[in-house]
GROMACS .gro file of C-alpha atoms in nm:
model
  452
    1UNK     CA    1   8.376  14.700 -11.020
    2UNK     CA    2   8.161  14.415 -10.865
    3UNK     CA    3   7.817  14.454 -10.855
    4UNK     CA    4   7.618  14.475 -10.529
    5UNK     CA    5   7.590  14.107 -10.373
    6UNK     CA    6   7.254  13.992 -10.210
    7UNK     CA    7   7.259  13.949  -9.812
    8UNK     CA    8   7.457  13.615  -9.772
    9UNK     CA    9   7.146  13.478  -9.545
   10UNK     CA   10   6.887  13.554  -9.832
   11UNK     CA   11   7.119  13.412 -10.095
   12UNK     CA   12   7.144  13.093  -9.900
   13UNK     CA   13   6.743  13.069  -9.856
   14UNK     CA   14   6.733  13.111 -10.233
   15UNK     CA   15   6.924  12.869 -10.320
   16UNK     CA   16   6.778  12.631 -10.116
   17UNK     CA   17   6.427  12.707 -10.284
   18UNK     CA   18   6.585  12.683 -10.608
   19UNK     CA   19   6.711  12.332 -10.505
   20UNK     CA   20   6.368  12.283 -10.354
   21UNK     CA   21   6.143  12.333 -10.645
   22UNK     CA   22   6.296  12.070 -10.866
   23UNK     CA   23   6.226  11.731 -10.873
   24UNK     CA   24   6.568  11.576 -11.085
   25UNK     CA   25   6.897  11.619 -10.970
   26UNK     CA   26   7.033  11.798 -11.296
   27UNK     CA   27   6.776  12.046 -11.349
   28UNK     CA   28   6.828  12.155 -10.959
   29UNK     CA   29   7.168  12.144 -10.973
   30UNK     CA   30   7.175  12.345 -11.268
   31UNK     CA   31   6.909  12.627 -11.151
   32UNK     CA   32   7.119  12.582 -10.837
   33UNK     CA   33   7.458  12.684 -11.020
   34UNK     CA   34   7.254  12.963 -11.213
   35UNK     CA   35   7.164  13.120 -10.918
   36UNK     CA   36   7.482  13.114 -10.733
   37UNK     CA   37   7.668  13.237 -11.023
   38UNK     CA   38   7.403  13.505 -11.033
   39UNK     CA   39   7.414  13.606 -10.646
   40UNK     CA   40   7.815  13.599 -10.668
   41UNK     CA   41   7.898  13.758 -11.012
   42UNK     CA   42   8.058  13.435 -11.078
   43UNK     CA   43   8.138  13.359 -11.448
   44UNK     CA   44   8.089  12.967 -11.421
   45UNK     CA   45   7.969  12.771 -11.154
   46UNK     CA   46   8.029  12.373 -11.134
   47UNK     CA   47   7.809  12.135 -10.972
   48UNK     CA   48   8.001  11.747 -10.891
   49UNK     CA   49   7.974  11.461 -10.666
   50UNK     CA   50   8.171  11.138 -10.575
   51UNK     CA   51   8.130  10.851 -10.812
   52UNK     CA   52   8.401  10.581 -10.636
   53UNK     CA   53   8.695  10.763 -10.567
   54UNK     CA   54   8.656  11.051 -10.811
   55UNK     CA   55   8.390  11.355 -10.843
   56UNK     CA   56   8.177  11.328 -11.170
   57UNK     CA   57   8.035  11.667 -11.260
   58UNK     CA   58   7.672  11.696 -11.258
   59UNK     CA   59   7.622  12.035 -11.392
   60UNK     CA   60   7.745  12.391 -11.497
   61UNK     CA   61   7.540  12.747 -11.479
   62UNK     CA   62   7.310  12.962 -11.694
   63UNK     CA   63   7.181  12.585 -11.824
   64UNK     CA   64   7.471  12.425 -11.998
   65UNK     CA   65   7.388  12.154 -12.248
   66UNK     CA   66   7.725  12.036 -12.316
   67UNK     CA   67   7.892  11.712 -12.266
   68UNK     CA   68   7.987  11.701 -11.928
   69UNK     CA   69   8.208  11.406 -11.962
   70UNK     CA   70   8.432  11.577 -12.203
   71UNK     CA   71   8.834  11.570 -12.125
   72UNK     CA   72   8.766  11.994 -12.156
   73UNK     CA   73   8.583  11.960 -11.857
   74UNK     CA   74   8.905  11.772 -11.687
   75UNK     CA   75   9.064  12.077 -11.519
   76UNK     CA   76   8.725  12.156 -11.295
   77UNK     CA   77   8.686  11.817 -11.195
   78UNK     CA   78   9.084  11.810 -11.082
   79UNK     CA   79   9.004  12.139 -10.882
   80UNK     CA   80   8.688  11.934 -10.708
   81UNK     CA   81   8.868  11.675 -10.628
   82UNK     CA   82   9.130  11.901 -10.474
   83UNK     CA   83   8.894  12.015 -10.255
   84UNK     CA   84   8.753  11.729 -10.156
   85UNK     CA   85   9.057  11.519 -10.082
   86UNK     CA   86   9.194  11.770  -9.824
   87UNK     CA   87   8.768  11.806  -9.687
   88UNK     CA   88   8.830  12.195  -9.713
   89UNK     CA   89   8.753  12.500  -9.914
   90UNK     CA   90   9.068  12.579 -10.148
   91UNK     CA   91   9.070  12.911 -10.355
   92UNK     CA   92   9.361  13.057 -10.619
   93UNK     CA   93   9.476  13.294 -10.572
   94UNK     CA   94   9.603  13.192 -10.301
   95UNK     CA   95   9.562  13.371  -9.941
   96UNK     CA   96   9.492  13.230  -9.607
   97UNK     CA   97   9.544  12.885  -9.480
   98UNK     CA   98   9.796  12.694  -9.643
   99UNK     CA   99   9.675  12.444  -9.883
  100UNK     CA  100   9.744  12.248 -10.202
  101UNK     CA  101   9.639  12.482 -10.473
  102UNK     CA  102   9.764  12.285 -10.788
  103UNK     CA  103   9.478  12.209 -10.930
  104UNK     CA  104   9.319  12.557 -10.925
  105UNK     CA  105   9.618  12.713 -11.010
  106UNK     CA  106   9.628  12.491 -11.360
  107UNK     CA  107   9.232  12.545 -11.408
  108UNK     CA  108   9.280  12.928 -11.370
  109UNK     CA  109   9.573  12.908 -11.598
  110UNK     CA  110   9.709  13.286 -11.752
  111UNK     CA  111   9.332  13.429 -11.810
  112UNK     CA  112   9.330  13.583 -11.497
  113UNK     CA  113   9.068  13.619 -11.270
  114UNK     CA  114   9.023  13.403 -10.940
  115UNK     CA  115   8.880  13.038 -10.857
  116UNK     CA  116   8.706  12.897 -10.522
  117UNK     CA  117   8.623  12.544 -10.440
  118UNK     CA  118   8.356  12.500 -10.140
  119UNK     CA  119   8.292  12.110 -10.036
  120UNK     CA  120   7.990  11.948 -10.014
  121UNK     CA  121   7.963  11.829  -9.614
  122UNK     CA  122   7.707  11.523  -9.575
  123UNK     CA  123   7.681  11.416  -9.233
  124UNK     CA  124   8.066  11.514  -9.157
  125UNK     CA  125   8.196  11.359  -9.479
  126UNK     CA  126   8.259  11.574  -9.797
  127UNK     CA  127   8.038  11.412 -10.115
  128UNK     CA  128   8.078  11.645 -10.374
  129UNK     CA  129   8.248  12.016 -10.403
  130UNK     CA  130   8.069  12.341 -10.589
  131UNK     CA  131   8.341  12.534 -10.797
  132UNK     CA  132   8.266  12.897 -10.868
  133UNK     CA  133   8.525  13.104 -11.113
  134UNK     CA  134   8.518  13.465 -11.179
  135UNK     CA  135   8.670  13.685 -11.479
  136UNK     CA  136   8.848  13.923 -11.218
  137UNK     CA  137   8.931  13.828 -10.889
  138UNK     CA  138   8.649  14.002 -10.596
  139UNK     CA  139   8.801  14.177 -10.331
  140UNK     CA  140   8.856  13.970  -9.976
  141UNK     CA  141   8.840  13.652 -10.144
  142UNK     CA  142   8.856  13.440  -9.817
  143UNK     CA  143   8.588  13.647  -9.717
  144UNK     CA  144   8.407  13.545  -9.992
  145UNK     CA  145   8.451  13.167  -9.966
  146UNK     CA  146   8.360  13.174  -9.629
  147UNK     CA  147   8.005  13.321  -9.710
  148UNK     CA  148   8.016  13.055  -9.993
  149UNK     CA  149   8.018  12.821  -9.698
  150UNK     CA  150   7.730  12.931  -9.549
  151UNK     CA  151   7.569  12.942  -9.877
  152UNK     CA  152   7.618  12.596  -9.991
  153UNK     CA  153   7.582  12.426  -9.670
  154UNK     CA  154   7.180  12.466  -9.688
  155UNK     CA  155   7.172  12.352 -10.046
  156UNK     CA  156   7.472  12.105 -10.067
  157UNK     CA  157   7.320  11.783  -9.831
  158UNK     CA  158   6.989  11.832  -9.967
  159UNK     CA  159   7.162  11.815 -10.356
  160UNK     CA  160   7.345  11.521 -10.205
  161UNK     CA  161   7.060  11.336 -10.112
  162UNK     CA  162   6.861  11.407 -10.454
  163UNK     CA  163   7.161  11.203 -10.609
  164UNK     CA  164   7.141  10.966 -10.412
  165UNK     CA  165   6.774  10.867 -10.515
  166UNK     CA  166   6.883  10.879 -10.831
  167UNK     CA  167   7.172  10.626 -10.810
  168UNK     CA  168   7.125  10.252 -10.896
  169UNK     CA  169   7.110  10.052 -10.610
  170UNK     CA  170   7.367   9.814 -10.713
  171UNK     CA  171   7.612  10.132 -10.781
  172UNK     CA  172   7.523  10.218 -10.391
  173UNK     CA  173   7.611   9.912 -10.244
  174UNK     CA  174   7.920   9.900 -10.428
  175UNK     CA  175   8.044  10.231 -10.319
  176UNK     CA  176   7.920  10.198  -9.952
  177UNK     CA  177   7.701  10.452 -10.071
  178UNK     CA  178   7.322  10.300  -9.895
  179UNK     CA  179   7.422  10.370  -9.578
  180UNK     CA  180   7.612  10.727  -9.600
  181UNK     CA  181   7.799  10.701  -9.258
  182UNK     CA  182   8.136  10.501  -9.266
  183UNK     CA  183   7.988  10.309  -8.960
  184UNK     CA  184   7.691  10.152  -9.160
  185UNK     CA  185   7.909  10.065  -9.423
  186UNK     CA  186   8.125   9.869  -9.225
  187UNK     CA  187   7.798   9.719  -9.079
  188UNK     CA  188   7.709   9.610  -9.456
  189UNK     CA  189   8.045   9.483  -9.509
  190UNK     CA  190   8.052   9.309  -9.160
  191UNK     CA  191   7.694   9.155  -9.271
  192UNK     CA  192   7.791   9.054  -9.597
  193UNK     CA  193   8.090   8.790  -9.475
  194UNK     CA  194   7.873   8.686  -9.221
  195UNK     CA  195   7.669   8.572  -9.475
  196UNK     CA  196   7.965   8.467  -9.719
  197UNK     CA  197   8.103   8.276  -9.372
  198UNK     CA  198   7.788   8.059  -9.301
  199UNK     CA  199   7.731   8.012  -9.673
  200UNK     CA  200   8.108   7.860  -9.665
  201UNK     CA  201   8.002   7.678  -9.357
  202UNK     CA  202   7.700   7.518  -9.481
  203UNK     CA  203   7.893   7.403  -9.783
  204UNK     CA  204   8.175   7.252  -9.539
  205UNK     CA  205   8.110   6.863  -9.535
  206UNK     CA  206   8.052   6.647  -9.217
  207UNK     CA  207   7.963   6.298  -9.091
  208UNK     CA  208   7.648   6.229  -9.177
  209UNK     CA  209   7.463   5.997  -8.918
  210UNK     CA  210   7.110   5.826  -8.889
  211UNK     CA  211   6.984   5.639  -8.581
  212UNK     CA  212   6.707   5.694  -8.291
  213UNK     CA  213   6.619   5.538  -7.992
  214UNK     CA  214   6.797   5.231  -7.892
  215UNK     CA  215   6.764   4.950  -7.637
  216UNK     CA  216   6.992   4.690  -7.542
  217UNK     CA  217   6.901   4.308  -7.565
  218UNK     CA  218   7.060   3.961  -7.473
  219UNK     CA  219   7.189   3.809  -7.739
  220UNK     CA  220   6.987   3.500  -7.714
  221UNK     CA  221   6.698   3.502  -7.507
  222UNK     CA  222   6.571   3.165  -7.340
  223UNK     CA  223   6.282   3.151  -7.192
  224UNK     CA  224   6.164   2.901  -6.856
  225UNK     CA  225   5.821   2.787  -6.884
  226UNK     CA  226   5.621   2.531  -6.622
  227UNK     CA  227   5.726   2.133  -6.760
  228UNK     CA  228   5.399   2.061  -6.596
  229UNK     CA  229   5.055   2.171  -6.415
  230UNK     CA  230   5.115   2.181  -6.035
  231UNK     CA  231   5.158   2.488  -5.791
  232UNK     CA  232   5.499   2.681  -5.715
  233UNK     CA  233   5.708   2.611  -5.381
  234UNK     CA  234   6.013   2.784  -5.379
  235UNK     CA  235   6.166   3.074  -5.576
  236UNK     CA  236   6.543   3.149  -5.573
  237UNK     CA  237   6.651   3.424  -5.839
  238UNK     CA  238   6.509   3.722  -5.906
  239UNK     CA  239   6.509   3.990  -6.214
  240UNK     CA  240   6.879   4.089  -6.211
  241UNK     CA  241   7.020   3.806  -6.046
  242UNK     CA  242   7.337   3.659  -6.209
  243UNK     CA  243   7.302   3.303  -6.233
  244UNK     CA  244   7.584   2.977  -6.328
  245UNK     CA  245   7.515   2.691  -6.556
  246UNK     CA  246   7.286   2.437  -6.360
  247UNK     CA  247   7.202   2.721  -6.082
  248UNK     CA  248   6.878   2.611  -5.927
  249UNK     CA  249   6.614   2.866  -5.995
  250UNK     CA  250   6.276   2.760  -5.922
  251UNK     CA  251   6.075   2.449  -5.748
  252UNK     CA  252   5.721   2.318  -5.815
  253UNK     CA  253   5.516   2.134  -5.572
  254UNK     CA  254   5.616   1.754  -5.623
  255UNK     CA  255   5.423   1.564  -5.320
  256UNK     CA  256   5.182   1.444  -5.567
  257UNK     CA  257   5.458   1.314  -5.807
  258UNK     CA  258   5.608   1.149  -5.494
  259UNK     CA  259   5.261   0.985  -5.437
  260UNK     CA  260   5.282   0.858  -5.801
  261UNK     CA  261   5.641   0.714  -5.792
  262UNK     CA  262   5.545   0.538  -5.464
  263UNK     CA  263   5.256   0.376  -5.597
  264UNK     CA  264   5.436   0.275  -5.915
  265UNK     CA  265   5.750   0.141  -5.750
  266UNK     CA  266   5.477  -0.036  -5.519
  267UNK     CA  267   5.339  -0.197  -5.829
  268UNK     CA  268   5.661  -0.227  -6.012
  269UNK     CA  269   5.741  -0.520  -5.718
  270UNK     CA  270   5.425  -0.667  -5.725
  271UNK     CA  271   5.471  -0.745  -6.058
  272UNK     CA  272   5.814  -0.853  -6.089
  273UNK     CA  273   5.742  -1.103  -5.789
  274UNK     CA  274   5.440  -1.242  -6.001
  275UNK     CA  275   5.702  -1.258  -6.314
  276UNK     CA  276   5.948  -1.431  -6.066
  277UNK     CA  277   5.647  -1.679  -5.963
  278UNK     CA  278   5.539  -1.728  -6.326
  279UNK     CA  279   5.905  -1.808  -6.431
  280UNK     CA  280   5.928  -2.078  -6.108
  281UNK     CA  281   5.580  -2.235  -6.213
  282UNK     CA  282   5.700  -2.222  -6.532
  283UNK     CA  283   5.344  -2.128  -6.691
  284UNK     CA  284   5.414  -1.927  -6.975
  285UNK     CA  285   5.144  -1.754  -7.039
  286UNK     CA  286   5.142  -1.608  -6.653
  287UNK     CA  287   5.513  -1.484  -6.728
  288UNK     CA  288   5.420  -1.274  -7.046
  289UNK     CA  289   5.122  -1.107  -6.888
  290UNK     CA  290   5.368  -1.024  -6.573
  291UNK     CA  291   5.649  -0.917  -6.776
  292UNK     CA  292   5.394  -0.702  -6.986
  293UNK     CA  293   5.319  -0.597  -6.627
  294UNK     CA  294   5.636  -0.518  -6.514
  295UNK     CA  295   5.704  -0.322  -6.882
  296UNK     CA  296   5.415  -0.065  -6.801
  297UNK     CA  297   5.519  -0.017  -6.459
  298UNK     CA  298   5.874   0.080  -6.499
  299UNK     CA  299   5.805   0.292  -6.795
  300UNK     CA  300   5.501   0.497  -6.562
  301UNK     CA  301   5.822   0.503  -6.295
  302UNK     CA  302   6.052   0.644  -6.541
  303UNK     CA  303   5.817   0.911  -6.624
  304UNK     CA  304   5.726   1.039  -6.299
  305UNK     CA  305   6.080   1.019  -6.244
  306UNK     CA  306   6.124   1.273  -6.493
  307UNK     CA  307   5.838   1.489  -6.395
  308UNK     CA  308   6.005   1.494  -6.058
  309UNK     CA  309   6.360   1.606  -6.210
  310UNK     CA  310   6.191   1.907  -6.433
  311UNK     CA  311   6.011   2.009  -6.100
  312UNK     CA  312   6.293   2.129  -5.992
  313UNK     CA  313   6.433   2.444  -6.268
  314UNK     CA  314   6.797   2.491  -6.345
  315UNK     CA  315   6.975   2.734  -6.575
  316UNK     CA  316   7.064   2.614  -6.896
  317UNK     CA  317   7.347   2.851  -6.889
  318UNK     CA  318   7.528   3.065  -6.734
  319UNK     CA  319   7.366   3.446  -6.788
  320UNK     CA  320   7.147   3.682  -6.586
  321UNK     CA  321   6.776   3.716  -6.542
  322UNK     CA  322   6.647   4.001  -6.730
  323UNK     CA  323   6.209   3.901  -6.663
  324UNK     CA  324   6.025   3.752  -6.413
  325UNK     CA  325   5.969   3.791  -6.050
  326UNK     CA  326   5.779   3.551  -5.904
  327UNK     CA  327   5.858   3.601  -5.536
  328UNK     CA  328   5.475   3.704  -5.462
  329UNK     CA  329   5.302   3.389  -5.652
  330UNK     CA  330   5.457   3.084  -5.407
  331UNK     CA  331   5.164   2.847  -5.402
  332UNK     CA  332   4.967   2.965  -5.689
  333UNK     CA  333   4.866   2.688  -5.932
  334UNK     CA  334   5.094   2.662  -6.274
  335UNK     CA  335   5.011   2.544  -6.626
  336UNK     CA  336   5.241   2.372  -6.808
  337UNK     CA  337   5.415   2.610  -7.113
  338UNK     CA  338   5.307   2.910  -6.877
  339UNK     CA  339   5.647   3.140  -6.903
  340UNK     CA  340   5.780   3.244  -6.592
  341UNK     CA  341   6.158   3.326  -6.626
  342UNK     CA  342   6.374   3.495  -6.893
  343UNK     CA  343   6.760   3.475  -6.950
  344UNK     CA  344   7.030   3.631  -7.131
  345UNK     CA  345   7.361   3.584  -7.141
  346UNK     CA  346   7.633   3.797  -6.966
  347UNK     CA  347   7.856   3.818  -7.272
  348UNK     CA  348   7.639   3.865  -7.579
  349UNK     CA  349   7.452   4.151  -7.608
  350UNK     CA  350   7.252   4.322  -7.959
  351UNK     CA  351   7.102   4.673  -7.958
  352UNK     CA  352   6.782   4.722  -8.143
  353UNK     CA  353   6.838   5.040  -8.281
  354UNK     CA  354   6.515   5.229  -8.456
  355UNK     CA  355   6.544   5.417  -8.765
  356UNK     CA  356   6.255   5.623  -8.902
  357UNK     CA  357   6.149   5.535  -9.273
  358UNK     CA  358   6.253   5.859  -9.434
  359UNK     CA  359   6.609   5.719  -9.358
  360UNK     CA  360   6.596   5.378  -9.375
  361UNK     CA  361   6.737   5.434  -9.707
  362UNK     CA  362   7.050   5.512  -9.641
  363UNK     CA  363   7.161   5.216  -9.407
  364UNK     CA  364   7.362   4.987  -9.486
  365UNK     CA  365   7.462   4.646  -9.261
  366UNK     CA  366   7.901   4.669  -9.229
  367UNK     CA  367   7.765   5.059  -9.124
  368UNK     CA  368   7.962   5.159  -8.836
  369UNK     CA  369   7.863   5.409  -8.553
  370UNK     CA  370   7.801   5.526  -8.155
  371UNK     CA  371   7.541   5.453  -7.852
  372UNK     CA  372   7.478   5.663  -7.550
  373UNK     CA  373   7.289   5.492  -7.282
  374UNK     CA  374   7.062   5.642  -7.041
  375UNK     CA  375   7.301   5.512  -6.774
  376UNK     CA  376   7.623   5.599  -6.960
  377UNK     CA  377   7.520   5.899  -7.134
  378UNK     CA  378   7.898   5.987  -7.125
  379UNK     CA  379   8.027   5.732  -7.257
  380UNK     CA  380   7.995   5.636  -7.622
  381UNK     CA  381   7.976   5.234  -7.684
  382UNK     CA  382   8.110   5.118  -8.029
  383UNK     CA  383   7.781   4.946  -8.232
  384UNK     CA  384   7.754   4.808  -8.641
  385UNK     CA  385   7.451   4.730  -8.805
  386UNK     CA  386   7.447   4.322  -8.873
  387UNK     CA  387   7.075   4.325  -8.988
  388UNK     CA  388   6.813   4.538  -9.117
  389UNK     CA  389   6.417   4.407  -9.020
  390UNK     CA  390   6.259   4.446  -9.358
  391UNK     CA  391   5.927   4.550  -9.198
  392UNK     CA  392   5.858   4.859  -9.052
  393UNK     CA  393   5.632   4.914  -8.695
  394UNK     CA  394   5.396   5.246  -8.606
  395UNK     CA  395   5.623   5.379  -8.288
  396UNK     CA  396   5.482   5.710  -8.097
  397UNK     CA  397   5.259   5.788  -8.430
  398UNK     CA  398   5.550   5.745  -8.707
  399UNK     CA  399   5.676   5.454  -8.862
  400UNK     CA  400   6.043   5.299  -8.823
  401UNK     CA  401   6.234   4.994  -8.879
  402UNK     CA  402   6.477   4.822  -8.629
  403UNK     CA  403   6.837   4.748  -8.701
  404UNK     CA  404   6.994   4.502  -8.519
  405UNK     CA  405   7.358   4.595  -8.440
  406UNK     CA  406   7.636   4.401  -8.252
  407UNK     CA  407   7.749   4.669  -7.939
  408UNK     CA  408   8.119   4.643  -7.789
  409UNK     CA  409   8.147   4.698  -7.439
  410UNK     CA  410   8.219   4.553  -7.099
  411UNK     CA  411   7.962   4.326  -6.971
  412UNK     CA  412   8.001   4.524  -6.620
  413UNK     CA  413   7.887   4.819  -6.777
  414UNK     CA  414   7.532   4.735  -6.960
  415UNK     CA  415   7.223   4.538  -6.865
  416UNK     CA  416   6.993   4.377  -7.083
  417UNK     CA  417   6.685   4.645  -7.098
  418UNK     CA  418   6.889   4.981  -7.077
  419UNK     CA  419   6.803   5.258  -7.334
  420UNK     CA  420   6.961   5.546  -7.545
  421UNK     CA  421   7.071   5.684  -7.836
  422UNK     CA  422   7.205   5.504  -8.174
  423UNK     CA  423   7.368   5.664  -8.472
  424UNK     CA  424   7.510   5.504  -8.765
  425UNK     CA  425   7.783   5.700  -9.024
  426UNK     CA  426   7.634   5.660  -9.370
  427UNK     CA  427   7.903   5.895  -9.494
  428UNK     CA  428   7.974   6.264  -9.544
  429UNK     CA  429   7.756   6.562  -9.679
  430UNK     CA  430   7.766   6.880  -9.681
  431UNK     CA  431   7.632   7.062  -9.368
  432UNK     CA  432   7.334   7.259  -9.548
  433UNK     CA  433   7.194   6.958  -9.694
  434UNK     CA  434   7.224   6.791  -9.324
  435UNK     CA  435   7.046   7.042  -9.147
  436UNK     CA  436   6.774   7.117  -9.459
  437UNK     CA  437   6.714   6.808  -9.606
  438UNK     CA  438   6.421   6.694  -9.418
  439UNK     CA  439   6.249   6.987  -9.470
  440UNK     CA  440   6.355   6.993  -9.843
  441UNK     CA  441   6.225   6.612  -9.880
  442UNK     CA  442   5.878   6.677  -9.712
  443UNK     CA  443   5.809   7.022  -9.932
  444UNK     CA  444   5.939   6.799 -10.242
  445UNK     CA  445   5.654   6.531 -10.119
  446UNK     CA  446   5.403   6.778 -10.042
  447UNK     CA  447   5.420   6.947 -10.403
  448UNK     CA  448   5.434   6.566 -10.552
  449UNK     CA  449   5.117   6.533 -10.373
  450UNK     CA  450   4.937   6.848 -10.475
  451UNK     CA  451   5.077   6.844 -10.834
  452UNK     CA  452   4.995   6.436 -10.890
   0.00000   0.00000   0.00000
């Protein structure tokens, strides 16, 4: 005969108290056991939850203090995991559903009697199973389980969630366990090669390149200054004008140079017809002041001559004019060395290319790389670095240093004066350090600077 059992809806608020006023998971689970064993005339109660893949028991009734890892304890565990692998209540002997039984069947053995297994449920996923056995078997045992349900499904999570706090948090991440949903573990997963993807990523190595702002420039640059002082008559080029070899370019006002070689040629007669006079005479001393004469004349000739030929400005070669437009100063008076034109040639160009100091270091002239122009910014020109300036210049509040490099490209397609972007390859890194090393190198500085 089977005592009189407690209403099944008090039971269940007593266990949950029981659970309730306990602070560690193995003293509630045990009062927990204790009391269901107590409300159910059961003979042993077992307490276990998922460690991995298998259920670990956590604690028997009436306040066991045996080993609870011992291989006696095997066949309850077996029975749990039953139970918990098929996410339903299984119960030998057997009646109702069908179900696999085996392990309950071997943990009941030839004593007699009857064994139930009721899962733990945590947020629709079964965590841990309760096991209850008794010495004879009650009567309507499916009845029974199913108010074992009811019972445990208060107490169960709430059990769940106490060993949970208790678990280290390394043994939670490992079994998915932090997040208790399957969705928030695959989140964590998800997360984790995300991060195992850009840490790959970051150690991946790349081209490593180092330039700044660039600016094309002739290859030689003459300049055209005034030969003499005088006042400007004609102008025939312009800033952008191609010119040839010998192209007139500019004219100074020469009316007072014509004056000049008038006047001298004037003189130059007079005194070759006193020389010829002299010479007929034959007084000496007349023909060596007239010759003298005739000496300084010529050679005053000669040089207006000259002065009358640089009046008039020619390209030295053939090239374009990159400076200088002088179409709104006709007339205005000229000193000599005054510049007022500047060439290039058409087939030589340089880019100055400037490189902040930080890394200066790590250029190298042979160094190979690419320029986009402002004008081209599609099309990548072909540039080495021929010469490092070993002085560097403030520029926009930092300092850099200017590499000269040699640019390949079609002298249809770039102008003297047109600006971009250089970049040299100084070799490969790895990605990380690429992106981070400037801020690396400046914290490295800044605790130099604190620590010094």
């Amino acid at each position: 005969m089977h005592p009189r059992l407690p209403d099944p809806q008090i039971l269940a608020l007593a266990l949950q108290a029981t659970v309730l006023a306990h602070g560690q998971l193995r003293e509630a689970a045990t009062a927990f056991a204790s009391e269901l064993a107590n409300g159910r005339g059961c003979a042993r109660v077992g307490v276990g939850f998922l460690r991995g893949h298998q259920v670990e028991l956590v604690a028997l009734s009436h306040g066991s203090g045996e080993n609870l890892h011992r291989q006696a304890f095997n066949p309850l565990t077996a029975a749990m995991d039953e139970a918990v692998q098929q996410g339903a209540s299984v119960h030998w002997p057997a009646e109702g559903a069908p179900a696999i039984r085996h392990a309950h069947r071997l943990l009941l053995g030839e004593r007699g009697g009857a064994v139930a297994t009721v899962p733990i449920v945590h947020l629709g996923r079964a965590v841990g199973a309760v096991t209850c056995e008794w010495t004879s078997a009650p009567p309507e045992l499916p009845a029974v389980v199913a108010e074992l349900e009811n019972n445990i499904s208060l107490a169960g999570p709430v059990l769940y969630l106490m060993a949970q706090r208790e678990q280290p948090w390394y043994r939670r991440l490992r079994q998915g366990q932090a997040p208790a949903d399957d969705s928030r573990r695959r989140t964590a997963w998800l997360l984790a090669g995300a991060v195992g993807v850009l840490a790959g990523a970051l150690a991946l190595p790349v081209e490593y390149r180092v330039g700044g702002r660039a600016r094309v420039e002739g290859q030689q640059m003459r300049a055209i200054v005034v030969p003499a002082d005088g006042y400007l008559q004609a102008v025939h080029v312009r800033p952008g004008d191609r010119v040839a070899a010998g192209q007139l370019l500019l004219e100074m006002s020469d009316q007072d140079l014509q004056l000049q070689k008038r006047k001298w040629s004037s003189e130059l007669g007079q005194y070759e017809n006193a020389y010829a006079s002299a010479l007929a005479r034959a007084d000496r001393a007349a023909m060596v002041i007239a010759l003298a004469r005739v000496d300084e004349a010529r050679a005053h000739l000669g040089l207006v001559e000259s002065e009358l030929a640089r009046a008039r400005i020619t390209a030295p070669f053939a090239g374009i004019v990159v400076d200088g437009d002088l179409t709104q100063s006709l007339g205005a008076p000229l000193e000599r060395g005054k510049p007022l034109l500047q060439l290039a040639p058409l087939d030589r160009y340089r880019v100055m290319l400037q490189v902040d100091e930080r890394d200066i270091g790590r250029v190298r002239v042979g160094q190979t790389g690419q320029l986009s122009l402002s004008a081209l910014p599609w099309d990548a020109l072909a540039i080495r670095a021929v010469r490092i300036t070993p002085m560097a210049r403030p520029v926009e509040g930092r300092n850099v240093f200017e590499v000269e490099t040699d640019v390949t490209a079609d002298a249809e397609r770039i102008r003297p004066g047109l600006e971009g972007v250089g970049k040299l390859d100084t070799g490969r890194a790895a990605l990380g350090w690429v992106w981070f090393h400037g801020v690396a190198d400046w914290l490295r500085l800044a605790l130099w600077s604190w620590v010094a």
